Coordinates of C-alpha atoms in Angstrom, one line a residue:
M1 CA 36.8 57.8 44.8
G2 CA 40.0 56.0 43.9
S3 CA 38.2 53.8 41.5
G4 CA 37.5 56.7 39.1
R5 CA 33.8 55.8 39.0
Q6 CA 31.1 58.3 39.7
E7 CA 27.4 57.4 40.2
Y8 CA 24.6 59.5 38.6
G9 CA 21.5 58.2 40.4
P10 CA 19.6 55.2 39.1
D11 CA 20.8 55.5 35.5
A12 CA 24.6 55.4 35.9
V13 CA 27.4 55.5 33.4
D14 CA 31.1 54.7 33.6
R15 CA 32.6 56.8 30.8
V16 CA 35.6 54.6 30.5
S17 CA 33.8 51.3 30.1
G18 CA 30.4 52.5 29.0
A19 CA 28.7 50.5 31.8
W20 CA 25.3 52.1 31.6
A21 CA 22.5 50.4 33.6
P22 CA 19.0 51.9 33.1
D23 CA 16.3 51.6 35.7
L24 CA 13.4 50.3 33.6
A25 CA 10.8 49.9 36.3
R26 CA 10.0 53.6 36.7
W27 CA 8.7 54.0 33.2
G28 CA 5.8 51.7 33.2
K29 CA 6.3 50.8 29.5
P30 CA 7.5 47.7 27.6
H31 CA 11.1 47.1 28.3
Y32 CA 12.5 48.1 24.9
Q33 CA 10.6 51.4 25.2
A34 CA 11.8 51.9 28.7
I35 CA 15.4 51.5 27.5
V36 CA 14.8 54.3 25.0
E37 CA 13.1 56.6 27.6
S38 CA 16.0 56.0 30.0
L39 CA 18.5 57.0 27.3
A40 CA 16.5 60.1 26.3
E41 CA 16.2 61.2 30.0
D42 CA 19.9 60.6 30.8
I43 CA 20.9 62.5 27.6
R44 CA 18.6 65.4 28.4
T45 CA 19.9 65.7 32.0
G46 CA 23.5 65.3 31.1
R47 CA 24.0 62.0 32.8
L48 CA 25.0 60.6 29.4
R49 CA 27.1 63.0 27.3
A50 CA 27.7 63.0 23.6
G51 CA 30.4 60.5 22.6
T52 CA 29.7 58.1 25.5
R53 CA 30.1 54.5 24.4
L54 CA 27.1 52.4 25.5
P55 CA 27.5 48.8 26.5
T56 CA 27.1 46.2 23.8
Q57 CA 23.6 44.8 23.5
R58 CA 24.6 41.4 24.9
A59 CA 26.4 43.0 27.8
L60 CA 23.4 45.2 28.7
A61 CA 21.0 42.3 28.3
A62 CA 23.1 40.3 30.8
R63 CA 23.4 43.3 33.2
I64 CA 19.7 44.1 33.4
G65 CA 18.3 40.6 33.0
L66 CA 16.6 40.9 29.6
N67 CA 16.9 38.8 26.5
F68 CA 19.1 40.0 23.6
T69 CA 16.2 40.7 21.2
T70 CA 14.5 43.1 23.6
V71 CA 17.6 45.1 24.1
S72 CA 18.4 45.1 20.4
R73 CA 14.9 46.4 19.7
G74 CA 15.5 49.2 22.2
Y75 CA 18.8 50.2 20.6
V76 CA 17.2 50.2 17.1
E77 CA 14.4 52.5 18.3
A78 CA 16.9 54.7 20.0
H79 CA 18.9 54.9 16.7
R80 CA 15.7 55.7 14.8
R81 CA 14.9 58.6 17.3
G82 CA 18.4 60.0 16.8
L83 CA 19.7 59.4 20.3
V84 CA 22.6 57.1 19.4
E85 CA 24.7 56.1 16.4
G86 CA 26.6 52.9 15.5
R87 CA 30.2 53.1 14.5
V88 CA 31.6 50.1 12.6
G89 CA 34.0 48.1 14.7
Q90 CA 33.6 50.5 17.7
G91 CA 30.1 50.2 19.2
T92 CA 27.1 52.4 19.9
F93 CA 27.6 56.0 21.0
V94 CA 25.4 58.8 22.3
V95 CA 25.0 61.7 19.9
E96 CA 24.6 65.4 20.6
P97 CA 21.3 66.0 22.5
V98 CA 20.4 68.9 20.2
R99 CA 20.2 66.6 17.2
A100 CA 16.6 66.5 15.9
P101 CA 14.8 63.2 16.5
R102 CA 14.2 61.2 13.4
T103 CA 10.5 60.9 14.2
A104 CA 10.1 64.7 13.9
A105 CA 10.3 64.9 10.1
P106 CA 11.0 68.3 8.6
T107 CA 8.3 70.1 6.5
R108 CA 10.4 69.5 3.4
A109 CA 12.3 66.2 3.2
A110 CA 15.8 65.7 1.8
P111 CA 16.3 65.1 -1.9
V112 CA 15.3 61.7 -3.2
D113 CA 17.3 59.4 -5.4
F114 CA 14.9 57.5 -7.7
T115 CA 17.7 55.9 -9.7
M116 CA 18.7 52.8 -7.6
N117 CA 16.3 49.8 -7.9
L118 CA 16.3 48.7 -4.3
P119 CA 13.4 47.4 -2.1
P120 CA 12.1 49.7 0.6
E121 CA 14.2 49.4 3.7
P122 CA 12.4 48.1 6.8
D123 CA 11.9 50.8 9.5
D124 CA 9.8 48.8 12.0
P125 CA 11.8 48.6 15.2
A126 CA 10.6 45.1 16.0
L127 CA 11.5 43.8 12.5
L128 CA 14.9 45.6 12.6
A129 CA 15.6 44.1 16.0
R130 CA 14.8 40.7 14.7
M131 CA 17.1 41.1 11.7
Q132 CA 19.9 42.4 13.9
A133 CA 19.5 39.6 16.4
S134 CA 19.8 37.0 13.7
F135 CA 23.0 38.6 12.4
A136 CA 24.4 38.8 15.9
D137 CA 23.6 35.2 16.6
L138 CA 25.9 34.2 13.7
S139 CA 28.9 35.4 15.7
G140 CA 28.6 32.2 17.7
D141 CA 29.9 30.3 14.6
L142 CA 32.1 33.1 13.3
P143 CA 35.4 31.1 13.1
N144 CA 33.7 28.5 10.9
L145 CA 32.1 31.2 8.7
L146 CA 35.5 32.8 8.1
R147 CA 36.9 29.7 6.5
Y148 CA 36.7 28.4 3.0
Q149 CA 33.5 26.4 2.4
G150 CA 32.6 23.8 -0.1
F151 CA 31.1 25.4 -3.2
G152 CA 27.3 25.5 -3.5
G153 CA 26.4 25.8 0.2
T154 CA 25.9 23.3 3.0
E155 CA 22.9 20.9 3.2
A156 CA 21.2 23.3 5.5
D157 CA 21.7 26.1 3.0
K158 CA 20.2 24.0 0.2
D159 CA 17.3 23.1 2.5
A160 CA 16.6 26.9 2.9
A161 CA 17.0 27.5 -0.9
T162 CA 14.6 24.7 -1.6
R163 CA 12.1 26.1 0.8
W164 CA 12.5 29.6 -0.8
L165 CA 12.0 28.3 -4.3
A166 CA 9.1 26.1 -3.4
A167 CA 7.2 29.2 -2.2
R168 CA 7.5 30.3 -5.9
G169 CA 6.4 26.9 -7.1
V170 CA 9.9 26.0 -8.4
A171 CA 11.2 22.5 -7.9
A172 CA 14.9 22.4 -7.2
P173 CA 16.5 18.9 -7.3
R174 CA 19.7 18.9 -5.3
P175 CA 21.9 18.0 -8.3
C176 CA 20.5 21.0 -10.2
L177 CA 20.7 23.6 -7.4
L178 CA 23.6 26.0 -7.0
I179 CA 24.0 28.8 -4.4
C180 CA 25.7 31.8 -6.1
P181 CA 27.2 35.1 -4.9
G182 CA 24.5 37.2 -6.5
A183 CA 22.3 37.0 -9.6
H184 CA 24.9 38.7 -11.8
S185 CA 27.5 35.9 -11.3
A186 CA 24.8 33.3 -12.0
L187 CA 23.8 35.0 -15.2
S188 CA 27.4 35.4 -16.3
S189 CA 28.1 31.7 -15.7
I190 CA 25.0 30.7 -17.6
L191 CA 25.8 32.9 -20.6
G192 CA 29.4 31.5 -20.6
Q193 CA 28.1 28.0 -20.8
V194 CA 25.3 28.2 -23.4
A195 CA 27.1 30.5 -25.8
R196 CA 30.5 31.3 -27.3
P197 CA 31.9 34.7 -28.5
G198 CA 29.9 35.8 -31.5
D199 CA 26.8 33.7 -30.7
A200 CA 23.4 35.4 -30.5
I201 CA 21.3 35.8 -27.4
C202 CA 17.8 37.1 -27.6
A203 CA 16.3 39.6 -25.1
E204 CA 13.5 42.1 -24.7
R205 CA 14.1 45.3 -26.7
I206 CA 13.8 47.2 -23.4
T207 CA 15.6 45.1 -20.8
Y208 CA 17.7 44.9 -17.7
P209 CA 21.0 46.8 -18.3
G210 CA 23.0 44.1 -16.6
I211 CA 22.4 41.6 -19.3
R212 CA 23.7 44.1 -21.9
A213 CA 26.9 44.5 -19.9
L214 CA 27.4 40.8 -19.5
A215 CA 26.8 40.1 -23.2
A216 CA 29.3 42.8 -24.2
H217 CA 31.8 41.4 -21.7
L218 CA 31.4 37.9 -23.2
S219 CA 31.4 39.2 -26.8
L220 CA 27.9 37.9 -27.4
R221 CA 25.4 39.4 -29.9
L222 CA 22.3 40.6 -28.1
V223 CA 19.4 40.5 -30.4
D224 CA 16.4 42.6 -29.5
L225 CA 12.8 41.3 -29.6
P226 CA 9.8 43.7 -29.9
M227 CA 7.5 43.6 -26.9
D228 CA 4.1 44.8 -25.7
R229 CA 2.5 45.0 -22.3
H230 CA 2.6 41.2 -22.0
G231 CA 6.3 40.8 -22.9
V232 CA 8.2 39.6 -26.0
D233 CA 6.4 38.9 -29.2
P234 CA 6.5 35.1 -29.8
D235 CA 6.3 35.5 -33.6
A236 CA 9.2 37.9 -33.6
F237 CA 11.1 35.4 -31.4
A238 CA 10.5 32.6 -34.0
A239 CA 11.6 34.9 -36.8
A240 CA 14.8 35.7 -34.9
C241 CA 15.4 31.9 -34.4
T242 CA 15.4 31.3 -38.1
R243 CA 17.5 34.4 -38.8
V244 CA 20.3 34.3 -36.2
A245 CA 19.9 30.9 -34.5
P246 CA 20.2 32.2 -30.9
K247 CA 21.6 30.0 -28.2
A248 CA 19.3 31.4 -25.5
I249 CA 16.7 33.9 -24.7
Y250 CA 17.0 36.1 -21.6
L251 CA 13.8 37.1 -19.9
N252 CA 12.8 39.1 -16.8
P253 CA 9.1 38.1 -17.1
L254 CA 7.7 39.2 -13.8
L255 CA 7.6 43.0 -12.9
Q256 CA 10.1 43.4 -15.7
N257 CA 12.9 45.9 -15.1
P258 CA 12.3 48.6 -16.3
T259 CA 8.9 48.4 -17.9
T260 CA 7.1 46.5 -15.0
A261 CA 5.5 44.2 -17.6
T262 CA 4.4 40.7 -16.4
M263 CA 4.2 38.0 -18.9
P264 CA 0.9 36.0 -18.5
R265 CA 0.8 32.2 -18.7
A266 CA -0.5 32.1 -22.2
R267 CA 2.4 34.2 -23.5
R268 CA 4.9 32.2 -21.6
E269 CA 3.6 29.0 -23.1
A270 CA 3.8 30.5 -26.6
V271 CA 7.5 31.5 -26.0
I272 CA 8.2 28.0 -24.6
A273 CA 6.8 26.5 -27.8
V274 CA 9.1 28.5 -29.9
A275 CA 12.1 27.8 -27.7
R276 CA 11.4 24.0 -27.9
R277 CA 11.0 24.1 -31.6
Y278 CA 14.3 25.7 -32.2
A279 CA 16.2 24.2 -29.3
V280 CA 16.8 27.6 -27.6
A281 CA 17.6 27.7 -23.8
I282 CA 15.5 30.0 -21.6
I283 CA 17.3 32.1 -19.0
E284 CA 14.7 33.3 -16.5
D285 CA 15.7 36.1 -14.2
D286 CA 12.9 35.9 -11.6
A287 CA 14.2 38.7 -9.3
Y288 CA 10.8 39.9 -8.1
A289 CA 9.0 36.6 -7.6
H290 CA 8.3 37.1 -3.9
L291 CA 6.7 40.5 -4.4
C292 CA 3.6 39.3 -6.2
P293 CA 0.8 37.6 -4.3
A294 CA -0.3 35.4 -7.2
P295 CA 2.4 35.4 -10.0
P296 CA 2.0 33.3 -13.1
P297 CA 3.9 30.0 -13.1
S298 CA 7.6 30.4 -13.8
F299 CA 9.3 29.2 -17.0
A300 CA 11.1 26.8 -14.7
T301 CA 7.8 25.2 -13.7
L302 CA 6.4 25.2 -17.2
A303 CA 9.5 24.0 -19.1
P304 CA 12.1 22.9 -16.5
E305 CA 14.1 20.9 -19.1
I306 CA 15.2 24.0 -21.1
T307 CA 15.1 26.7 -18.4
Y308 CA 18.0 28.1 -16.4
Y309 CA 16.2 29.7 -13.4
V310 CA 17.8 32.5 -11.3
A311 CA 16.3 33.8 -8.1
G312 CA 18.3 36.6 -6.6
L313 CA 17.6 37.9 -3.1
A314 CA 18.6 41.5 -3.8
K315 CA 15.1 42.7 -4.8
C316 CA 13.3 40.8 -2.1
L317 CA 15.5 41.1 1.0
G318 CA 18.4 43.6 0.3
A319 CA 21.0 44.2 -2.4
G320 CA 23.9 43.9 0.0
L321 CA 23.1 40.2 0.7
R322 CA 24.6 39.3 -2.7
L323 CA 23.1 35.8 -2.9
A324 CA 21.1 34.0 -5.6
F325 CA 19.7 30.5 -6.1
L326 CA 20.3 29.0 -9.6
V327 CA 18.4 25.9 -10.8
A328 CA 19.9 24.3 -13.9
P329 CA 17.7 22.3 -16.3
S330 CA 19.6 19.1 -15.5
A331 CA 22.4 17.8 -13.3
R332 CA 24.6 17.5 -16.4
A333 CA 24.1 21.3 -17.1
A334 CA 24.7 22.2 -13.5
L335 CA 28.2 20.6 -13.3
P336 CA 30.0 23.0 -15.7
L337 CA 28.1 25.9 -14.2
G338 CA 29.4 25.0 -10.8
N339 CA 32.9 24.7 -12.2
A340 CA 32.7 28.1 -13.9
L341 CA 31.3 29.7 -10.7
R342 CA 33.9 28.2 -8.6
A343 CA 36.7 29.3 -10.9
A344 CA 35.4 32.9 -11.0
T345 CA 34.1 33.4 -7.4
V346 CA 35.5 30.5 -5.3
M347 CA 32.3 30.5 -3.2
A348 CA 29.4 32.5 -2.1
S349 CA 30.1 34.4 1.1
P350 CA 29.5 31.9 4.0
I351 CA 28.3 34.8 6.2
S352 CA 25.7 36.0 3.6
T353 CA 24.6 32.5 3.0
A354 CA 24.3 31.6 6.7
L355 CA 22.3 34.8 7.3
A356 CA 19.9 34.1 4.4
T357 CA 19.5 30.5 5.5
R358 CA 18.7 31.6 9.0
W359 CA 16.2 34.2 7.8
I360 CA 14.4 31.8 5.5
M361 CA 14.2 29.0 8.0
D362 CA 13.1 31.2 11.0
G363 CA 10.5 33.3 9.1
T364 CA 12.5 36.5 9.1
A365 CA 12.8 36.5 5.3
E366 CA 9.0 36.3 5.0
A367 CA 8.6 39.1 7.5
I368 CA 11.0 41.3 5.5
G369 CA 9.1 40.3 2.3
Q370 CA 5.8 41.2 3.8
F371 CA 7.1 44.6 4.8
V372 CA 8.5 45.2 1.3
R373 CA 5.2 44.1 -0.3
T374 CA 3.1 46.4 2.0
E375 CA 5.4 49.4 1.6
S376 CA 5.6 48.9 -2.2
V377 CA 1.8 49.0 -2.5
A378 CA 1.6 52.1 -0.4
R379 CA 4.3 53.8 -2.5
Q380 CA 2.6 52.8 -5.7
R381 CA -0.6 54.4 -4.3
L382 CA 1.4 57.7 -4.0
V383 CA 2.4 57.4 -7.7
S384 CA -1.2 56.9 -8.8
E385 CA -2.3 59.9 -6.7
T386 CA 0.5 62.2 -7.8
L387 CA 1.6 61.5 -11.4
P388 CA -0.5 61.6 -14.5
V389 CA -1.9 58.0 -14.8
A390 CA -1.8 58.0 -18.6
R391 CA 2.0 58.4 -18.6
V392 CA 2.8 55.8 -16.0
T393 CA 3.2 52.1 -16.5
A394 CA 3.4 50.3 -13.1
D395 CA 2.4 47.3 -11.1
P396 CA 0.8 47.8 -7.7
N397 CA 3.2 45.2 -6.2
G398 CA 6.5 46.6 -7.6
F399 CA 8.8 49.3 -6.4
H400 CA 9.7 50.9 -9.8
V401 CA 7.6 52.6 -12.5
W402 CA 8.1 53.5 -16.2
I403 CA 7.1 56.9 -17.4
D404 CA 6.4 57.8 -21.0
L405 CA 7.2 61.5 -21.2
P406 CA 4.8 64.1 -22.7
E407 CA 5.4 65.6 -26.1
G408 CA 8.1 68.2 -25.9
W409 CA 10.1 66.5 -23.2
T410 CA 13.2 64.5 -24.1
R411 CA 14.5 61.9 -21.7
S412 CA 17.8 63.8 -21.2
A413 CA 16.0 67.1 -20.5
F414 CA 13.7 65.5 -18.0
A415 CA 16.6 63.7 -16.3
S416 CA 18.5 67.0 -16.1
Q417 CA 15.4 68.7 -14.7
G418 CA 15.3 66.0 -12.0
R419 CA 18.9 66.4 -11.1
A420 CA 18.4 70.2 -10.8
A421 CA 15.7 69.5 -8.2
G422 CA 17.9 66.9 -6.4
L423 CA 15.8 64.0 -7.8
G424 CA 17.6 61.2 -9.7
V425 CA 15.8 59.4 -12.5
V426 CA 17.2 57.0 -15.1
A427 CA 16.6 57.8 -18.8
S428 CA 15.7 54.9 -21.1
D429 CA 19.1 54.7 -22.9
P430 CA 20.8 52.0 -20.7
F431 CA 17.8 49.7 -21.1
C432 CA 17.5 49.8 -24.9
V433 CA 19.1 46.9 -26.7
A434 CA 18.8 48.4 -30.2
G435 CA 17.2 51.2 -32.1
T436 CA 16.4 54.7 -30.8
P437 CA 15.6 54.7 -27.1
P438 CA 12.0 55.9 -26.3
E439 CA 11.4 59.2 -24.5
A440 CA 10.9 57.5 -21.2
V441 CA 12.4 57.3 -17.7
R442 CA 12.4 54.8 -14.8
L443 CA 11.7 55.8 -11.3
C444 CA 12.5 53.6 -8.3
L445 CA 10.6 53.9 -5.1
G446 CA 12.7 51.9 -2.6
G447 CA 16.0 52.3 -0.8
P448 CA 16.5 54.4 2.3
S449 CA 14.1 57.1 1.3
T450 CA 11.0 57.4 3.5
R451 CA 7.5 57.4 2.3
L452 CA 7.3 61.1 3.0
Q453 CA 10.4 61.8 0.9
I454 CA 9.1 59.7 -1.9
G455 CA 5.8 61.5 -1.9
Q456 CA 7.4 64.9 -1.9
G457 CA 9.8 63.9 -4.7
L458 CA 6.8 62.6 -6.8
E459 CA 5.0 65.9 -6.3
Q460 CA 8.0 67.7 -7.8
L461 CA 8.2 65.3 -10.8
G462 CA 4.4 65.6 -11.3
H463 CA 4.7 69.4 -11.5
A464 CA 7.5 69.0 -14.1
L465 CA 5.4 66.5 -16.2
E466 CA 2.5 68.9 -16.2
G467 CA 4.7 71.9 -17.1
S468 CA 6.4 73.0 -20.3
P469 CA 10.0 71.8 -20.9
A470 CA 10.7 75.3 -22.3
L471 CA 10.2 76.7 -18.8
A472 CA 12.5 74.2 -17.2
S473 CA 15.3 75.0 -19.7
T474 CA 15.9 78.4 -18.1
Y475 CA 17.5 76.8 -15.0
I476 CA 18.8 73.4 -16.1

């Protein structure tokens, strides 16, 4: 009694140290499931009270003789069921037992934000446990990862980058390869090297807003090129070359953000012919390369001597990773790029780089990619079943869609209608390089929203598209 410890049967807890030791044998289930059942039982009976700190996953694994991954998988499933919560820097804690389990979805899901272009977030307990275990394993080398590193990544990091790019069919000679803290920094450094203030850069008329922001920041003239469902018009590109002598053309040629257009090989070759004729560099933003089962060959494959290739991991693995692989057209071109990146960013985060390297080399990245691909296809199916097909431009492998609004709707009115219903959409304005923006909006299907929430949000937007904007105006 003097020890201050009290036993509560086979599943015991020390509320000071959180020394919980579940009895797994009595459940007759896989160990990770038995951990969850023990948690649920002890919370229900009051043996574990709200606010109790559970042992760390490594401590519990050592205590009950299991490997770390199994225990991590159990904690992930317990979190998904709403039994526990993680607090940054503190640990894992029991939540109120009256909290509704996350598996019991309400009849009407929470509002959905369709604005942020993020990949669907994995919710499979086994995959989440694998991801978490990889991250936890980095702690063994944490002191080294908290130090300054040589710019461009270690040899192991470059091995991983080379493997990742090879899966896309892109060759990455070591002198041409740079590991950058995100695609944005890579694009900024490229633009800063190929052009000077006042120079012209060509881009799709409807394009990624980030390139507009970077061009404005660097005082570059962004020249819009007309486009169709196959991408930019090569003849218009040639005319722009004679008119404004652009230093480069920026392209997002695969599952383009926002229109979802993919440029076929023949169109790519036509654009390359113009670029070679007028000595224009190609900046290829291949953000969605690992989403497509059979993408056309990249510009970096077809014209490596004039292409600056950027492969960010944000759209394939997660935006918070903030890592990108840059392949310059030559070692000579890579040197000033590396100097510019080093001056602006010092280095890519060693922790992010080490995690990406581990995930690529042990297959976790491919497992995440497979989840994203499968979930994106399922969510695109919801779009085709819910929204008027004639209004939607989409690719079955992407996680965003482009909607041309019916007559009577303006993009601002439709966006306002969405906000009134708790549904965020992005009007066409930030994507338009020049001219009057079309009456269109972009919807993104990824992020933390579940498939159920996405489906219910699409139903609301579908009703709005089929209705009269005059009716909506009474409550906007």
